[in-house]
CSV table of C-alpha atoms and ligand atoms in Angstrom, one decimal:
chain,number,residue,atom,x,y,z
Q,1,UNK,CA,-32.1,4.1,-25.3
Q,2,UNK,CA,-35.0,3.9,-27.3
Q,3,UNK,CA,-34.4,5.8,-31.1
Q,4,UNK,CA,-35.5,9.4,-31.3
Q,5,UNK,CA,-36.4,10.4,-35.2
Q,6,UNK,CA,-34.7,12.9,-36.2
Q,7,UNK,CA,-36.9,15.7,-37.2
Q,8,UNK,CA,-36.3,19.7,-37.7
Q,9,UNK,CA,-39.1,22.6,-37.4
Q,10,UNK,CA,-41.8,23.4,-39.7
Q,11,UNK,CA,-43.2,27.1,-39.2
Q,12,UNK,CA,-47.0,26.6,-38.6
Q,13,UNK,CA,-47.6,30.3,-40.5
Q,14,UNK,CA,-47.3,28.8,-43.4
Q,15,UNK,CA,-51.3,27.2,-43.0
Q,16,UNK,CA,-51.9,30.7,-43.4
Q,17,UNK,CA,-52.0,30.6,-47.1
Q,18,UNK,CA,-54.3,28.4,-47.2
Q,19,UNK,CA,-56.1,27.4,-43.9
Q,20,UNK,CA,-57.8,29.4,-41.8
Q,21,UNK,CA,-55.8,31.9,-40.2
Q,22,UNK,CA,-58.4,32.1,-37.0
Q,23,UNK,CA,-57.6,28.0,-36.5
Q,24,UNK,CA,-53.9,28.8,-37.0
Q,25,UNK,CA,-53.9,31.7,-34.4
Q,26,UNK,CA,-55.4,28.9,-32.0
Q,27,UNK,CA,-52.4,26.5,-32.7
Q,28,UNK,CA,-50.7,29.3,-31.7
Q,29,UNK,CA,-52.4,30.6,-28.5
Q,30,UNK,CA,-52.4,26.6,-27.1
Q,31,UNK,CA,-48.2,26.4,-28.2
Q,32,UNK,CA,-47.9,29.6,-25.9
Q,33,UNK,CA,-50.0,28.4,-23.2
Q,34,UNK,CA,-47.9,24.8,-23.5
Q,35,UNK,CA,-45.0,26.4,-24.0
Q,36,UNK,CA,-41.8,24.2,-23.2
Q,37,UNK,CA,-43.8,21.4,-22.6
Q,38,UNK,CA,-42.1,17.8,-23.4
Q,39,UNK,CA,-44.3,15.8,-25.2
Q,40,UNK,CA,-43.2,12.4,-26.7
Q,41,UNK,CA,-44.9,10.3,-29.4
Q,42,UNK,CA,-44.2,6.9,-29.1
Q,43,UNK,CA,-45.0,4.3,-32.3
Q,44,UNK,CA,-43.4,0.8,-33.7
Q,45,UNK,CA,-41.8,1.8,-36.9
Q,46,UNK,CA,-40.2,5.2,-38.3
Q,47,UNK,CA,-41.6,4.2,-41.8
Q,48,UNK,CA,-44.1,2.7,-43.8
Q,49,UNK,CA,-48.0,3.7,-42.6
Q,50,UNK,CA,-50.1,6.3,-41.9
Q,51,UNK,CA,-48.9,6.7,-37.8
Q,52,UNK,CA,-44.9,7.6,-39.1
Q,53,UNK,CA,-46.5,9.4,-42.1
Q,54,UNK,CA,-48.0,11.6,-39.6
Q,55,UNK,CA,-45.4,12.2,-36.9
Q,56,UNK,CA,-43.0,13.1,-39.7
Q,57,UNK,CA,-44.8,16.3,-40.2
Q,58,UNK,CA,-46.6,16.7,-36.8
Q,59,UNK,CA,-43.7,16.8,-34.5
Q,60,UNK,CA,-41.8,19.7,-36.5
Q,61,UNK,CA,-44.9,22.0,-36.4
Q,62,UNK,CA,-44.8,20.8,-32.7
Q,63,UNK,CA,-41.8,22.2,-32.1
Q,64,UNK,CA,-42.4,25.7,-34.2
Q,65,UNK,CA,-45.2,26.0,-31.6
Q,66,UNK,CA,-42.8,26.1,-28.7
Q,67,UNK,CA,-43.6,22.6,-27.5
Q,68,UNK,CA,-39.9,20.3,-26.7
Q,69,UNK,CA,-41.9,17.4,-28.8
Q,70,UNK,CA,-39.9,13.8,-29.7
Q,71,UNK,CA,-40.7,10.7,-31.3
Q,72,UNK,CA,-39.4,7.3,-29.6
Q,73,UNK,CA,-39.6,4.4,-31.6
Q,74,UNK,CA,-39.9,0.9,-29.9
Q,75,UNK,CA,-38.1,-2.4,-31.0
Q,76,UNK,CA,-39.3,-5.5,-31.9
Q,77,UNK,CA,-38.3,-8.6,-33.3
Q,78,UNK,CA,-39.9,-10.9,-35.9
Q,79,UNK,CA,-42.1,-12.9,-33.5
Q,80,UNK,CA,-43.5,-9.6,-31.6
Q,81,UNK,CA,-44.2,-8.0,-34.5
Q,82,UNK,CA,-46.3,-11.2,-35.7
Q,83,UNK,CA,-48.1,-11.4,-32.3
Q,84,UNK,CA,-48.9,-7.4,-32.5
Q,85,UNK,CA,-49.8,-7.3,-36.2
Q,86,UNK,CA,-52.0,-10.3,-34.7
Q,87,UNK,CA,-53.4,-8.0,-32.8
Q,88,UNK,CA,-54.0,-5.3,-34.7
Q,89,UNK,CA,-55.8,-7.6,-37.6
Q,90,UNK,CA,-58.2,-9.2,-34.5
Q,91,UNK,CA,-58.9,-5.2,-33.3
Q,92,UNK,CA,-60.4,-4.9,-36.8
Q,93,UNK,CA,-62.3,-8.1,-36.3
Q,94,UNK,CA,-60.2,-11.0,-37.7
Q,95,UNK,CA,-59.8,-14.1,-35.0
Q,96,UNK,CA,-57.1,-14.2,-32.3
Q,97,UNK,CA,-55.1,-16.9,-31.8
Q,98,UNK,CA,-56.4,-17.6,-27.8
Q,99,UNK,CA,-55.5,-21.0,-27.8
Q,100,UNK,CA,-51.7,-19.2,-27.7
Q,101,UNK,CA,-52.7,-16.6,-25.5
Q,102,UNK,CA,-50.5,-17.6,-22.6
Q,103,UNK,CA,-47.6,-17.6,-24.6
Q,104,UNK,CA,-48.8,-14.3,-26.2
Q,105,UNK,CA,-49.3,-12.7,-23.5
Q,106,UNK,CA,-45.6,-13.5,-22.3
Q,107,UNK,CA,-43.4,-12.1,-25.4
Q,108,UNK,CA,-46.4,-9.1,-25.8
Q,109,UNK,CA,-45.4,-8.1,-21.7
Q,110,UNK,CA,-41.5,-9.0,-22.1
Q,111,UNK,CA,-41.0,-7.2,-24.9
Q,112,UNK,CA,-43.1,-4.0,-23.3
Q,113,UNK,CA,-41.1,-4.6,-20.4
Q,114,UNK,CA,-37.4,-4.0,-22.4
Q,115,UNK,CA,-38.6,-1.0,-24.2
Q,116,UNK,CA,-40.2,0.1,-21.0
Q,117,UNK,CA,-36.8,0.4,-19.5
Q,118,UNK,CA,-35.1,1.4,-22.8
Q,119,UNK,CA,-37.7,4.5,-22.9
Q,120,UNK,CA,-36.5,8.3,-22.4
Q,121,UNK,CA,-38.1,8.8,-19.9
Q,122,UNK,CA,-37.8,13.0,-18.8
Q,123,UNK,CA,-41.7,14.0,-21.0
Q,124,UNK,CA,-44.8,15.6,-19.2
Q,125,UNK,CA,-46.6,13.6,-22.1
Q,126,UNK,CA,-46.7,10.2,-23.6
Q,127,UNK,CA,-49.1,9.3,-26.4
Q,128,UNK,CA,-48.9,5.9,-27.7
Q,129,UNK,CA,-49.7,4.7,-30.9
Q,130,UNK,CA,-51.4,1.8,-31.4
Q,131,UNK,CA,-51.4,-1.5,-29.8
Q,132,UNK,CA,-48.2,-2.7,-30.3
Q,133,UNK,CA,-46.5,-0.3,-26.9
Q,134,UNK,CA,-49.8,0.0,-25.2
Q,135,UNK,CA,-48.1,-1.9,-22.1
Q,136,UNK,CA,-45.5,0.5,-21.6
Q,137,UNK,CA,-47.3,2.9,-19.3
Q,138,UNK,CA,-47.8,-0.5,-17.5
Q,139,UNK,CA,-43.8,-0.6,-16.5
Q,140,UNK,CA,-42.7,3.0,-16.9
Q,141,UNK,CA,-40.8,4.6,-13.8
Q,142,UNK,CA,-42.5,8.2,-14.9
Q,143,UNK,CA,-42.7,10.8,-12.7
Q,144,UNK,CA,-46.4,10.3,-11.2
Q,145,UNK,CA,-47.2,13.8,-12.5
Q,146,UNK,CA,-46.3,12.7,-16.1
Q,147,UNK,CA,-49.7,12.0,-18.0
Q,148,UNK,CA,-50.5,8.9,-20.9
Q,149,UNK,CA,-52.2,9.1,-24.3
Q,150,UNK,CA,-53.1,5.9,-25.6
Q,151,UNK,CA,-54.1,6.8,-29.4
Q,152,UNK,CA,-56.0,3.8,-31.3
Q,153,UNK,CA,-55.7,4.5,-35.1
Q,154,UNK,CA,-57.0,1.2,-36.3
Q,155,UNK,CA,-61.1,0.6,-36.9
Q,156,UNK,CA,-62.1,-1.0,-33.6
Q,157,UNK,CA,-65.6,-1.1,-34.0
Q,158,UNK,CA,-65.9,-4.9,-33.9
Q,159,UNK,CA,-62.7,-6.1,-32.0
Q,160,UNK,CA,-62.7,-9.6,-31.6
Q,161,UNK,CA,-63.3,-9.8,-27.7
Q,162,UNK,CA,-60.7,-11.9,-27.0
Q,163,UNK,CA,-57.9,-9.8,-28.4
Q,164,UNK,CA,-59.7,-6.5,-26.9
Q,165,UNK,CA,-59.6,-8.3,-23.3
Q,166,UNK,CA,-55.8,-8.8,-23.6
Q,167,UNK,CA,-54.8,-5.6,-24.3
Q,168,UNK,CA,-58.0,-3.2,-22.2
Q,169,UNK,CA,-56.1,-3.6,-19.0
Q,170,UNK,CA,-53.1,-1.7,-20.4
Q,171,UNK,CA,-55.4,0.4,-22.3
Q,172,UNK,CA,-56.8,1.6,-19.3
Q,173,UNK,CA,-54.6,2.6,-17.4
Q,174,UNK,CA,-53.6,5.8,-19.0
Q,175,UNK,CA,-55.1,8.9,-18.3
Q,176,UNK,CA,-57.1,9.1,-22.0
Q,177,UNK,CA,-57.5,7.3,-24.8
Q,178,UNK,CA,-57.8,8.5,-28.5
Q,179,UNK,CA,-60.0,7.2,-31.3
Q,180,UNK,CA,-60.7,8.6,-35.2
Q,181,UNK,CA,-63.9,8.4,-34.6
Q,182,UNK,CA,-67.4,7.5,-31.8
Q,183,UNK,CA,-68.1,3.8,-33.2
Q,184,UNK,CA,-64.9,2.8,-32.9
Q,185,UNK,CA,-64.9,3.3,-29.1
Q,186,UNK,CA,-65.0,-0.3,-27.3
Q,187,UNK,CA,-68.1,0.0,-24.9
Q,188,UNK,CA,-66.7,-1.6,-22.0
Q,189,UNK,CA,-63.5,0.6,-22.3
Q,190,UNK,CA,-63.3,2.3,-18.6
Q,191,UNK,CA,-60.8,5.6,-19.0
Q,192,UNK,CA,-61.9,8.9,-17.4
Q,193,UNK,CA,-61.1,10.6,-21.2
Q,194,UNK,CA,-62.1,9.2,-23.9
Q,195,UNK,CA,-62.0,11.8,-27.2
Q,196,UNK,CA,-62.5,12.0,-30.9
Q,197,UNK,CA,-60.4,12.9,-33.9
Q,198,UNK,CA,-59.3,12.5,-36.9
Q,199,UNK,CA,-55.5,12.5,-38.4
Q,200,UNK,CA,-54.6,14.8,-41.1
Q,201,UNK,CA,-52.2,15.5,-43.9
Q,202,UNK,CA,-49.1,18.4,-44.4
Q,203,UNK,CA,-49.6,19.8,-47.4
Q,204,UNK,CA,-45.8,21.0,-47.7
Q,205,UNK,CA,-44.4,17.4,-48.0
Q,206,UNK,CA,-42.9,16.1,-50.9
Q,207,UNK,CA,-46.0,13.3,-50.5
Q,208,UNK,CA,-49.0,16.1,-51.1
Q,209,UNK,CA,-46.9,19.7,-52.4
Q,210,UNK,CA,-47.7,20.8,-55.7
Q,211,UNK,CA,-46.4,19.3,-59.0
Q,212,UNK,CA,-47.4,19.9,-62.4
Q,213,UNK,CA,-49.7,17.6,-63.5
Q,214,UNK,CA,-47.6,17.3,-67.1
Q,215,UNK,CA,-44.7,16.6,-64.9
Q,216,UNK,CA,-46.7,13.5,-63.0
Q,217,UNK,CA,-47.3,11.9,-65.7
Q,218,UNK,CA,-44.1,12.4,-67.1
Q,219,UNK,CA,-42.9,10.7,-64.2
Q,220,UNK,CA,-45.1,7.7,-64.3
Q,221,UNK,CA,-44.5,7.1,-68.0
Q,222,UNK,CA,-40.9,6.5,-67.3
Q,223,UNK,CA,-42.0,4.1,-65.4
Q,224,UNK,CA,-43.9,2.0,-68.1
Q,225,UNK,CA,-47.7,3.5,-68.4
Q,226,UNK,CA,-48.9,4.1,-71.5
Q,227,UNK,CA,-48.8,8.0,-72.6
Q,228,UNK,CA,-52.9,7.8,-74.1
Q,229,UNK,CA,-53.7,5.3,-71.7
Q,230,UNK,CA,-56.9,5.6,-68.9
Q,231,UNK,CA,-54.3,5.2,-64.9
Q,232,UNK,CA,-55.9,3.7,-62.0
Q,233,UNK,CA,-54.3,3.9,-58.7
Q,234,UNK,CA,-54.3,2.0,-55.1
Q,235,UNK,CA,-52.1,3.4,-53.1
Q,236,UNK,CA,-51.5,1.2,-49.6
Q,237,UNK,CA,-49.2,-0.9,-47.3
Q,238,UNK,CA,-49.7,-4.9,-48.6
Q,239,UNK,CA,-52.3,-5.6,-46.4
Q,240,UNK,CA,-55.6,-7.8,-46.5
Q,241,UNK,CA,-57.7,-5.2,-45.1
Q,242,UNK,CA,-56.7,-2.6,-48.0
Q,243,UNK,CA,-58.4,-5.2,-50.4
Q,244,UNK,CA,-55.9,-5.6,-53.2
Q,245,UNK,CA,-57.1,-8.2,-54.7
Q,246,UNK,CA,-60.6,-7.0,-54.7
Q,247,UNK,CA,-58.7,-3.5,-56.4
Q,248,UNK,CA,-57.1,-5.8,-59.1
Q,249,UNK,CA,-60.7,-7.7,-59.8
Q,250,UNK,CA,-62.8,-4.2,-60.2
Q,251,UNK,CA,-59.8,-2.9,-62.5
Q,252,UNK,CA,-60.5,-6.3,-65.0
Q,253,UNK,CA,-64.4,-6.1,-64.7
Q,254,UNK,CA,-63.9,-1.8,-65.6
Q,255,UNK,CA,-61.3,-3.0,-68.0
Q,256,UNK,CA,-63.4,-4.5,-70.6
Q,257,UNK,CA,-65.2,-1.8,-71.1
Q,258,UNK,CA,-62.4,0.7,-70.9
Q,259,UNK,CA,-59.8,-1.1,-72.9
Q,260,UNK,CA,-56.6,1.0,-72.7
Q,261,UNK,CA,-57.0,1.0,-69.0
Q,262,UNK,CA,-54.1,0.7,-66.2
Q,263,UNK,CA,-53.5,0.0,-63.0
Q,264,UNK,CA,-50.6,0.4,-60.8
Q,265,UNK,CA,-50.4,-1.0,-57.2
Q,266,UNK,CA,-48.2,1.2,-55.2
Q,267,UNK,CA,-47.2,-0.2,-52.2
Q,268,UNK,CA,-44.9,-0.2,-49.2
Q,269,UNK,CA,-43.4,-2.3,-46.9
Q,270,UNK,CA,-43.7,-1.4,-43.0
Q,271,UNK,CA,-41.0,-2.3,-40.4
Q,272,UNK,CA,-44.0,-3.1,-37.8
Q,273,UNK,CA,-45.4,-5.3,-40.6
Q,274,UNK,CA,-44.1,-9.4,-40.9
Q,275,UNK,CA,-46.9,-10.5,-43.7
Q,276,UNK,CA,-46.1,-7.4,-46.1
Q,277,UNK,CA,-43.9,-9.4,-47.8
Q,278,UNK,CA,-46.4,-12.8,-48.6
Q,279,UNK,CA,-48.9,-10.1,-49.6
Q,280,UNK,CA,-46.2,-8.2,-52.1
Q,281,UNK,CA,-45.6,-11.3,-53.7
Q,282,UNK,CA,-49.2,-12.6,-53.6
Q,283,UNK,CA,-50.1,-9.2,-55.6
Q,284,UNK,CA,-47.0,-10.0,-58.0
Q,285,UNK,CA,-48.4,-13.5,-58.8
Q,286,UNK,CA,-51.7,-11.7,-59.7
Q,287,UNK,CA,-50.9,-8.7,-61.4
Q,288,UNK,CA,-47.9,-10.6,-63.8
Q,289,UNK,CA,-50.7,-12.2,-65.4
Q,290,UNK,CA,-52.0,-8.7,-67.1
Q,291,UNK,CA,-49.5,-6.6,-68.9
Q,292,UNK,CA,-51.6,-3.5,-67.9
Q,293,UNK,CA,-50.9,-4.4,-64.1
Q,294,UNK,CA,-48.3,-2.6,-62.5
Q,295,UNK,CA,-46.8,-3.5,-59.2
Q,296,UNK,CA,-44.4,-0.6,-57.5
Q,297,UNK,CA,-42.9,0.1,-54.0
Q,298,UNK,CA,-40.9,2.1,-51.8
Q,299,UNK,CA,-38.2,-0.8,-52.3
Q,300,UNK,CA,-37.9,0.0,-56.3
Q,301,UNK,CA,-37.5,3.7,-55.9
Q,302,UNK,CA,-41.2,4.3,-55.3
Q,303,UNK,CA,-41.0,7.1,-52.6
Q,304,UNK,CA,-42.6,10.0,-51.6
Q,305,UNK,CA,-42.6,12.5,-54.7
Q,306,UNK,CA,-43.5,9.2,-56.9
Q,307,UNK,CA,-46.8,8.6,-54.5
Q,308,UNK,CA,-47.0,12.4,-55.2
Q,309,UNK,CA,-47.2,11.9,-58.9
Q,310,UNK,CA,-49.4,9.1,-59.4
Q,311,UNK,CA,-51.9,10.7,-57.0
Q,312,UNK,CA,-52.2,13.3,-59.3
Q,313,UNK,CA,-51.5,11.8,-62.8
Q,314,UNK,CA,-54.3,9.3,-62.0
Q,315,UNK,CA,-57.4,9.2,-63.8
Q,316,UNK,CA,-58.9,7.9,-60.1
Q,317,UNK,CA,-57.8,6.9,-56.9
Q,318,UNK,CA,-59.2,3.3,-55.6
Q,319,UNK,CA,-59.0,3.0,-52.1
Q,320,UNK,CA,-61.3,-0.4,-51.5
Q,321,UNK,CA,-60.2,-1.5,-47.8
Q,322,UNK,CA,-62.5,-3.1,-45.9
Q,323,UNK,CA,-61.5,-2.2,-42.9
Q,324,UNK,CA,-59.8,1.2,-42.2
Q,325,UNK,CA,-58.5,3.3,-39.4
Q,326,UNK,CA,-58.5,6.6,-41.4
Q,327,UNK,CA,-57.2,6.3,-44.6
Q,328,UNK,CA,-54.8,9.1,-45.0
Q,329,UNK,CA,-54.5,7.9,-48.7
Q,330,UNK,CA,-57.8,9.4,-49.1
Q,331,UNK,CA,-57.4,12.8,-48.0
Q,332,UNK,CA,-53.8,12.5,-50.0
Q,333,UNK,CA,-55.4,12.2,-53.3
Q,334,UNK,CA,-58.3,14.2,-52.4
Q,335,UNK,CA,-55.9,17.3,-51.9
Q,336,UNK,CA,-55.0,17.1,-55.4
Q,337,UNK,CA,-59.0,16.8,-56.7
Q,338,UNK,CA,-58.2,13.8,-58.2
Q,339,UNK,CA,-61.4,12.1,-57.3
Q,340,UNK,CA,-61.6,8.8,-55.1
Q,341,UNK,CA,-63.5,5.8,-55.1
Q,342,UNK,CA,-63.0,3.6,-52.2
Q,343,UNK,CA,-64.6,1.5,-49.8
Q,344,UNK,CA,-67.4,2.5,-47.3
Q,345,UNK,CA,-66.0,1.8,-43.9
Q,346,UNK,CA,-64.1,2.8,-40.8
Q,347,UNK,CA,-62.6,6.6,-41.7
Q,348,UNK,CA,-63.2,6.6,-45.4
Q,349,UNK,CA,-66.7,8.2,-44.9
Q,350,UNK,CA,-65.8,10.7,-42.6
Q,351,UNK,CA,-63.5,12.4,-45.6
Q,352,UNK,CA,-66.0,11.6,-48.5
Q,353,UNK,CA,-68.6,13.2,-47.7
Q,354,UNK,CA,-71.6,15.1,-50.4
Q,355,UNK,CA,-71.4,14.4,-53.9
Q,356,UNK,CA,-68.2,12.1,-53.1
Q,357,UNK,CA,-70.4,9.7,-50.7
Q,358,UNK,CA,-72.0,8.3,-54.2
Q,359,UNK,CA,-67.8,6.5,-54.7
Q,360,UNK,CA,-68.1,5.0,-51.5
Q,361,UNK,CA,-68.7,1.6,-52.8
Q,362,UNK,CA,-68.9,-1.8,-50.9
Q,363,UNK,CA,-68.5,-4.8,-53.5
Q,364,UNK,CA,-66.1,-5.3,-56.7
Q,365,UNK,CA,-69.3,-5.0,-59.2
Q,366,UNK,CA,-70.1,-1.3,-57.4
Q,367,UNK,CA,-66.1,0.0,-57.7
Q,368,UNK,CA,-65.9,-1.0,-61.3
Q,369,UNK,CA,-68.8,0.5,-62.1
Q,370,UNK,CA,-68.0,3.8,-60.8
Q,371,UNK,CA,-64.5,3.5,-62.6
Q,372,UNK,CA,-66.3,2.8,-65.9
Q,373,UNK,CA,-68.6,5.7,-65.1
Q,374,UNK,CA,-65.8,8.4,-64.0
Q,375,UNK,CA,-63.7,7.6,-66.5
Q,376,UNK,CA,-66.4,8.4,-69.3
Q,377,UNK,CA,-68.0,11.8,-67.6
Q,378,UNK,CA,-64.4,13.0,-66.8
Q,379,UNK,CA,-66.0,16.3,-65.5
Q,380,UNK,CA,-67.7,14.8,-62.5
Q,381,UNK,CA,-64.7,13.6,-61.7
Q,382,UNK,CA,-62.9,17.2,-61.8
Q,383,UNK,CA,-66.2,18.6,-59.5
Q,384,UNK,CA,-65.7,16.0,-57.0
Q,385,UNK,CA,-62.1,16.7,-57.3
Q,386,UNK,CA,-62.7,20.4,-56.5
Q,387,UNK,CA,-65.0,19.6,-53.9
Q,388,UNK,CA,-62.5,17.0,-51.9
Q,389,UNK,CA,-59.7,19.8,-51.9
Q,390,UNK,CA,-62.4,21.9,-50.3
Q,391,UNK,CA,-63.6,19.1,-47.2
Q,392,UNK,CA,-59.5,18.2,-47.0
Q,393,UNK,CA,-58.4,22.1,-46.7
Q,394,UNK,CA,-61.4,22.5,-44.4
Q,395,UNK,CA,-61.4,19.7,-41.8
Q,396,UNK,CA,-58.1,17.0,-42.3
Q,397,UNK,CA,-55.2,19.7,-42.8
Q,398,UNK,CA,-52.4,19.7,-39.7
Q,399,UNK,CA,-53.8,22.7,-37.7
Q,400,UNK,CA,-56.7,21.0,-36.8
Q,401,UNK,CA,-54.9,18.2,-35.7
Q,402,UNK,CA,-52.7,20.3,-33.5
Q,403,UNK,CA,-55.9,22.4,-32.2
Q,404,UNK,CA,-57.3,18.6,-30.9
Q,405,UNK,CA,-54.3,16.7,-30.0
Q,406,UNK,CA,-53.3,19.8,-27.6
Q,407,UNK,CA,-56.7,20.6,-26.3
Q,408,UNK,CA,-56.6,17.4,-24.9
Q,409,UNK,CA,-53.0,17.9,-23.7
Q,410,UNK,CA,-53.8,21.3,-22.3
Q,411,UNK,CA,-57.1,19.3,-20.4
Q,412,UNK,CA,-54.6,17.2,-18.4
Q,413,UNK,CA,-51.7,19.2,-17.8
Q,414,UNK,CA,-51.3,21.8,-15.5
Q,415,UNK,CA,-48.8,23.8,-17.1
J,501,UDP,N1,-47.6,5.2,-48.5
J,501,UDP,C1,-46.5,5.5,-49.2
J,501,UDP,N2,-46.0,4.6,-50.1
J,501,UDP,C2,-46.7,3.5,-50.5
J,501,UDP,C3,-47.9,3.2,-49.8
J,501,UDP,C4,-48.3,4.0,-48.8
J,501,UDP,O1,-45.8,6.5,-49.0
J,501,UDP,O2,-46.2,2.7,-51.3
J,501,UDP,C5,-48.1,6.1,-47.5
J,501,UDP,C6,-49.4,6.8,-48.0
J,501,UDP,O3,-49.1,7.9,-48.9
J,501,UDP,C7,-50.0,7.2,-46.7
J,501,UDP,C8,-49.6,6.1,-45.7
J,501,UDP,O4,-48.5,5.5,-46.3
J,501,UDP,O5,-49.4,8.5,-46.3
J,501,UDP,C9,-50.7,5.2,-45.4
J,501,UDP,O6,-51.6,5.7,-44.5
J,501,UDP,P1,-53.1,5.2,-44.5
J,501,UDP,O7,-53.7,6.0,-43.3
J,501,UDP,O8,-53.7,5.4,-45.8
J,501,UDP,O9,-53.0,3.7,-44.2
J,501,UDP,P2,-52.2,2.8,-43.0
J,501,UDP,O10,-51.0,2.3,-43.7
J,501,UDP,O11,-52.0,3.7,-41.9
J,501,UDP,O12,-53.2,1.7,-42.8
């Protein structure tokens, strides 16, 4: 059998003190309309990434609602994680290996295949995360009546064709598919549902719940950063598409004219993610060449409260992908009005919007700038602090999420 995280409850009544109650009473009405439904989320690693970072906090609001909700995790070994982290790169645009596809194809289908039959079967709803089980539905023995979710998180606006060919047919043959946002719908994708929206963030979590700000940076200067000294922050798996290296060269260009500036590198290792650990040590090489550099991850103690603390002892947040499904980093910092600069593509916009759509930036040159320019007018950054908490608590908390994700439920179901 397949692993089932093991999660608790989470009462959704506590959104009240700070959400909208109205939204919250219509979380409530769909759980009671739903009520006993068995809805599983299905992903490829229990940790590391904005998917698991979700579902840890989703599924136990799920469950306060009345709804039997799981999480299944699939397996994998080394060489299907390569081919599907191959896949997910060439969904955001980068080239697929076709000359390979045969052989691809093969391991992609065999390994569906074994978690197909390893799957807990007994739900009335499947969503799927992400390409890497998208081919499950295509081997499940599920009741006919049971209904499947295929949820894309990663920016699919320019998929190379090749990879989106491979994996449509699986794609489409469950009963809707989910994207963040319209332009990353594929145009030839053929599903009778195809909807919209956006992830969100729990504000409860030991990643976003309130801490001093004196006790943050406490925190973080155990750690090594200087006590007068200007922080900087990227806060991301080791990826390519998060840009590090473009973070570390805006951070030197800011850095000479903001002298006693830091930055620290927080990152975090994904089991569903083979090339992390050439990009952690590519990001070592780099940053031991500046004192002021800090590297840190969730495999030197760097967990949840720690992310917590540098999100809000940080002068700025730098999020500079360029390419991005959502960015729930975003919304993370912008919860605690520390103000973000990041980079303009796939979901960044959709949370920085006003005021905070002058920090979208898209070269090295633009995000130093705006570092250099924050960190002398620090009360700009406080406003667009003030006024990210407001767009976060209004449109990327979880009740939202819950309000769109069983709407959609609710549509196919009859319950
Ligand atoms: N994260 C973390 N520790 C790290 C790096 C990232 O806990 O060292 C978390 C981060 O706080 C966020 C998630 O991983 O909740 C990343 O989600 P995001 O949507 O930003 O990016 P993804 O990894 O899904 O591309």
């Amino acid at each position: 059998m397949l692993h089932k995280i093991s999660l608790g409850r989470s009462d959704i009544n506590r959104y009240r003190q700070i959400d909208n109650s109205e939204l919250v009473d219509e979380v409530v009405a769909l759980g009671r309309d739903l009520k006993g439904l068995r809805l599983c989320h299905i992903n490829s690693t229990p940790f590391g990434g904005g998917v698991a970072e979700l579902l840890v906090s989703y599924i136990p609001l799920l469950r306060s609602l009345g709804i039997n909700a799981d999480w299944q995790v699939i397996r994998g070994d080394h060489r299907f994680f390569t081919i599907t982290k191959g896949l997910h790169n060439a969904l955001q645009g980068a080239p697929f290996d076709a000359v390979n596809k045969e052989n691809i194809r093969r391991a992609y289908l065999s390994n569906n295949l074994t978690n197909a039959r390893e799957l807990d079967p007994n739900y009335d709803v499947f969503i799927v995360n992400d390409p890497q089980p998208a081919a499950l539905r295509h081997f499940s023995t599920t009741h006919n009546s049971t209904k499947w979710i295929w949820r894309c998180h990663v920016d699919s606006s320019e998929p190379n064709q090749a990879a989106w060919d491979f994996l449509r047919p699986y794609v489409e043959e469950h009963d809707a598919a989910v994207f963040t946002t319209k332009t990353f719908i594929p145009k030839d994708l053929h599903i009778s549902k195809i909807v919209t929206m956006t992830p969100a963030i729990c504000p409860f979590t030991s990643k976003n719940m309130f801490i001093e700000r004196g006790l943050c940076r406490e925190l973080v200067e155990n750690l090594g950063f200087g006590h007068h000294h200007h922080l900087i922050t990227q806060v991301s798996r080791f990826d390519r598409w998060k840009d590090p290296f473009g973070t570390i060269a805006a951070y030197q260009l800011a850095k000479q004219k903001v002298p006693d500036l830091q930055l620290a590198m927080i990152g975090s290792f994904a089991q569903d993610d083979p090339e992390s650990t050439d990009m952690y040590a590519a990001i070592h090489t780099e940053a031991n060449k500046d004192d002021d550099i800090f590297v840190c991850s969730n495999l030197t103690g760097v967990g949840n409260m720690e992310v917590n603390a540098f999100q809000r002892a940080s002068d700025i947040i730098i999020q500079k992908s360029i390419r991005e499904g959502f960015g729930l980093v975003v919304s993370e910092a912008l919860w605690k009005e520390t103000p973000v600069i990041a980079g303009n593509v796939g979901g960044i916009p959709l949370q920085m919007t006003g005021e905070l759509s002058n920090y979208l930036v898209d070269t090295v040159e633009g995000c130093a700038e705006k570092i250099v320019y924050l960190l002398s007018n620090p009360s700009v950054g406080k406003r667009l602090g003030r006024e990210g908490k407001a767009i976060v608590t209004q449109k990327f908390l979880m009740p939202r999420l819950i309000r769109d994700e069983l709407s959609l439920v609710k549509s196919l179901v009859n319950h």
